[in-house]
PDB file of C-alpha atoms in Angstrom:
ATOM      1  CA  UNK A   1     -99.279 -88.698 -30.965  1.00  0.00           C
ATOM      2  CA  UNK A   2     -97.630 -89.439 -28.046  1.00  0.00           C
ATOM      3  CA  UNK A   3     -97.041 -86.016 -26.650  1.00  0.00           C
ATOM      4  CA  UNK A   4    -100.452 -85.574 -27.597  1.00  0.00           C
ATOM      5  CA  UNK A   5    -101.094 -88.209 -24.800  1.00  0.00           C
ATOM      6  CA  UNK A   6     -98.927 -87.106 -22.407  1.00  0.00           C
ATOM      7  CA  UNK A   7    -100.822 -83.318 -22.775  1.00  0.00           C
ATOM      8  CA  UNK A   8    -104.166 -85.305 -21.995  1.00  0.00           C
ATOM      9  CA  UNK A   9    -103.274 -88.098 -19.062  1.00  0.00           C
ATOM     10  CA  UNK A  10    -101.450 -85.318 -17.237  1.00  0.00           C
ATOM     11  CA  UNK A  11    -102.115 -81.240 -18.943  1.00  0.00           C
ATOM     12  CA  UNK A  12     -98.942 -80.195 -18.873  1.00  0.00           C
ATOM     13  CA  UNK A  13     -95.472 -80.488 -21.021  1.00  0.00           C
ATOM     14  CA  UNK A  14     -91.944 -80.073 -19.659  1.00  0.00           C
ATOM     15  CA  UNK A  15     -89.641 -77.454 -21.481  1.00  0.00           C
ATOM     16  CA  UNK A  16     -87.238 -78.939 -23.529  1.00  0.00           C
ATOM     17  CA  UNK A  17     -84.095 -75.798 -22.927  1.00  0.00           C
ATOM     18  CA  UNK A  18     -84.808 -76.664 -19.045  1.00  0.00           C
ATOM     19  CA  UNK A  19     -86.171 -79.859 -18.186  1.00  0.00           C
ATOM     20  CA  UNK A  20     -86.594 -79.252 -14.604  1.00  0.00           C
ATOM     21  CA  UNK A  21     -89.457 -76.344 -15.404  1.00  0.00           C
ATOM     22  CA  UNK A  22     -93.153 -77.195 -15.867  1.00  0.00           C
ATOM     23  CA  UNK A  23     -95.211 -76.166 -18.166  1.00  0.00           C
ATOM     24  CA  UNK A  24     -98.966 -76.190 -16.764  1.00  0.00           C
ATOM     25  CA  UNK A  25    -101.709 -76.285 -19.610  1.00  0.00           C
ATOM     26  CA  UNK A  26    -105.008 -74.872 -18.814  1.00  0.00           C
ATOM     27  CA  UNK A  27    -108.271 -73.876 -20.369  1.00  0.00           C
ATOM     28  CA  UNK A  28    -107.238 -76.162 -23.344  1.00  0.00           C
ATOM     29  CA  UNK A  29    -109.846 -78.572 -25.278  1.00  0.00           C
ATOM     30  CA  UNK A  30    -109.154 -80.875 -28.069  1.00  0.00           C
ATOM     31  CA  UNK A  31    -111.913 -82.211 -30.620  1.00  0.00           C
ATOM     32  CA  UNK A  32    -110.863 -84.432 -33.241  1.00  0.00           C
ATOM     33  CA  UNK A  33    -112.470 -86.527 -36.093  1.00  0.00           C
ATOM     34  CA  UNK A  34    -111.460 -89.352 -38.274  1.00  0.00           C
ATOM     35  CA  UNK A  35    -112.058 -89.408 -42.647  1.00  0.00           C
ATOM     36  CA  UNK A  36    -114.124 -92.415 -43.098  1.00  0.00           C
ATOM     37  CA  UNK A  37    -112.514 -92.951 -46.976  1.00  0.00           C
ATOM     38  CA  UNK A  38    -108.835 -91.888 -46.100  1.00  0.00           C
ATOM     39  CA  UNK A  39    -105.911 -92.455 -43.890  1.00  0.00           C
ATOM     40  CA  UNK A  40    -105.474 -94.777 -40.788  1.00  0.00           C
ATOM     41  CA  UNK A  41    -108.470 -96.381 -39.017  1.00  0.00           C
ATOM     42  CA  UNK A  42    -106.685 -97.125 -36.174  1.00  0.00           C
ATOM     43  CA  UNK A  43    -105.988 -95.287 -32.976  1.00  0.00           C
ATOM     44  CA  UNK A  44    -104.154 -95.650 -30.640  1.00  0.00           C
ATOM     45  CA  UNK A  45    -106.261 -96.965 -26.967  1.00  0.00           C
ATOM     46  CA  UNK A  46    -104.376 -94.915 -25.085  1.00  0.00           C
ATOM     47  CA  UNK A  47    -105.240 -91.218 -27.463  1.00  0.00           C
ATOM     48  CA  UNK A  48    -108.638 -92.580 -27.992  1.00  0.00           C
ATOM     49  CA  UNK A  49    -109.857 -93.641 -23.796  1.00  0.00           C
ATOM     50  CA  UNK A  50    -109.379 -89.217 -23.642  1.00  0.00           C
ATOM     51  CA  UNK A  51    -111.996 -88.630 -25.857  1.00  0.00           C
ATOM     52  CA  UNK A  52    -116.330 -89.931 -26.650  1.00  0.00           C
ATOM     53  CA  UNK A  53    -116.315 -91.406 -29.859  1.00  0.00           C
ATOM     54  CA  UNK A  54    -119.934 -90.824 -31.947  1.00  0.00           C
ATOM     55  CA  UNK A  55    -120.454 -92.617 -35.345  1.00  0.00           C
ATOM     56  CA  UNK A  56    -123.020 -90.990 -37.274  1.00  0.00           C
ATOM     57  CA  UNK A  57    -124.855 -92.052 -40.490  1.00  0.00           C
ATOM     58  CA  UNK A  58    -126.424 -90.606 -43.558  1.00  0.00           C
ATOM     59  CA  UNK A  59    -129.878 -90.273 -43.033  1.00  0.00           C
ATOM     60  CA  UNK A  60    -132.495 -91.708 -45.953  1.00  0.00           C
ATOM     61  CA  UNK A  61    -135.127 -89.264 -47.639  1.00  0.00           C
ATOM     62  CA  UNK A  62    -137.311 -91.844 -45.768  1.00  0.00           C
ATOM     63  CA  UNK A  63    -135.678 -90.964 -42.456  1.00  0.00           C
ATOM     64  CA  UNK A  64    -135.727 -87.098 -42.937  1.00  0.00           C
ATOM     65  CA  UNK A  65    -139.259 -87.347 -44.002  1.00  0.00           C
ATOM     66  CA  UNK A  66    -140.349 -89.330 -41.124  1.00  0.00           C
ATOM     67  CA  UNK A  67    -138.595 -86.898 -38.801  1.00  0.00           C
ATOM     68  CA  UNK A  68    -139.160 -83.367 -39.966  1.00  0.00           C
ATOM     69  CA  UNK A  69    -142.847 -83.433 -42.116  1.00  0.00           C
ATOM     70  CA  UNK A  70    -144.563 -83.971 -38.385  1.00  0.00           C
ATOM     71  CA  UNK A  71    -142.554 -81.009 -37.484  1.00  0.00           C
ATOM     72  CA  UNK A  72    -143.379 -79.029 -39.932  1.00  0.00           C
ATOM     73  CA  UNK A  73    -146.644 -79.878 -40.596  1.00  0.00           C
ATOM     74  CA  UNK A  74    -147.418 -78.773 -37.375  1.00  0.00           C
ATOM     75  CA  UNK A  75    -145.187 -75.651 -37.457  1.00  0.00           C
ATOM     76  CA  UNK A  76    -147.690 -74.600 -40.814  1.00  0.00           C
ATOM     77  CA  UNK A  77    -151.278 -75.203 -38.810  1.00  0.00           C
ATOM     78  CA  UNK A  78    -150.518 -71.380 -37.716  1.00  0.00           C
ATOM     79  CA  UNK A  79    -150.762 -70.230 -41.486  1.00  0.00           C
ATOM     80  CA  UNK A  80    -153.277 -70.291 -44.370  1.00  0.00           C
ATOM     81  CA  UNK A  81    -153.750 -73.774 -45.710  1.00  0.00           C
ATOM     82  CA  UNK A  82    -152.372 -72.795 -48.953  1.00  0.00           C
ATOM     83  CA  UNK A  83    -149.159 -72.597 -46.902  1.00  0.00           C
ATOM     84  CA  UNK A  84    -150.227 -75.660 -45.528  1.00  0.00           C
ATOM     85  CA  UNK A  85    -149.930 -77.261 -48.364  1.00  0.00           C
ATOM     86  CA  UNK A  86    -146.825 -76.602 -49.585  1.00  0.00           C
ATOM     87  CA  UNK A  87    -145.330 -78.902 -46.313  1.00  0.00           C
ATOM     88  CA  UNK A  88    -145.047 -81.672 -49.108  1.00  0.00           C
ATOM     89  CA  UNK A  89    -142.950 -79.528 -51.595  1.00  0.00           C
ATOM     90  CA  UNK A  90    -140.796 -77.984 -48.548  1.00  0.00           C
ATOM     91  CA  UNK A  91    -139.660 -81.571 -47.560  1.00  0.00           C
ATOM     92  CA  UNK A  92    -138.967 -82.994 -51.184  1.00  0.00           C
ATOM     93  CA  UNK A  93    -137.059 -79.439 -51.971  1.00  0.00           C
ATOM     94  CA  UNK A  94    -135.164 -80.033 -48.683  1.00  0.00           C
ATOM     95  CA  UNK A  95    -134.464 -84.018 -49.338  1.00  0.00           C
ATOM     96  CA  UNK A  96    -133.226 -82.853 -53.543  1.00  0.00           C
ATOM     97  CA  UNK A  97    -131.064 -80.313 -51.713  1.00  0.00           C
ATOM     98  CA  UNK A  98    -129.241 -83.075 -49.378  1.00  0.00           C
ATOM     99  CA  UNK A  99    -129.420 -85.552 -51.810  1.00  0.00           C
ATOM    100  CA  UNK A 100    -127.543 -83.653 -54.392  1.00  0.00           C
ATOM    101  CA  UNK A 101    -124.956 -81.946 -52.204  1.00  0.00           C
ATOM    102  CA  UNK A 102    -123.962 -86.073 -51.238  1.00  0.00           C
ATOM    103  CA  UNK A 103    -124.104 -86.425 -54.724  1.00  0.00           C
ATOM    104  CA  UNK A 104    -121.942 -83.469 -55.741  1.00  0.00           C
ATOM    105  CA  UNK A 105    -119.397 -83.513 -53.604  1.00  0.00           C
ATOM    106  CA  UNK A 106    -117.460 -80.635 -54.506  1.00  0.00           C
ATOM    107  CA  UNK A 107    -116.695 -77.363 -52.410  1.00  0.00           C
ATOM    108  CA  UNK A 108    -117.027 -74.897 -54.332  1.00  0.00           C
ATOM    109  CA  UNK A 109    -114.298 -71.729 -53.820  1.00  0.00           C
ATOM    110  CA  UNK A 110    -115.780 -68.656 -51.601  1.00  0.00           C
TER     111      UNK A 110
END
């Protein structure tokens, strides 16, 4: 971790055969996320002032609803209102799908 830090305060590493040559890094950027169920919650201040941290949450059917059906309901004025209509069935076919991938946690081999 800590020559992890080193790379990011000052983007370059010093060659370990000959310590007097240095090793410029360029064009290099790092992205990193943390398991919320496993491992070490902790990190360290000085890794963790290098990067933004975002949280995000699961969103409720409620929440998905609220946001997308105005979007789509709007998207569908262009069409028939039999296609219209289905703007009810599109949302609870899109909330089942989300809700049973988070329930089914499994990745399945590809």
């Amino acid at each position: 971790i800590m020559l992890l830090c080193q790379i990011l305060s000052y983007w370059m590493v010093y060659d370990r055969e000959c310590l007097a040559e240095r090793k410029d890094l360029v064009d290099i950027q790092f992205v990193s996320c943390m398991n919320p169920k496993a491992g070490s919650f902790m990190v360290n201040m000085r890794l963790q002032r290098h990067h933004t941290i975002l949280t995000t949450f699961t969103p409720t059917a409620d929440m998905i609803s609220g946001i997308y059906n105005p979007i789509l309901a709007h998207h569908l004025k262009s069409f028939d209102t039999g296609i219209q209509k289905q703007c009810d069935s599109i949302m609870n076919a899109t909330i089942d799908a989300l809700q049973t991938i988070l329930n089914n946690p499994a990745f399945l081999p590809s």
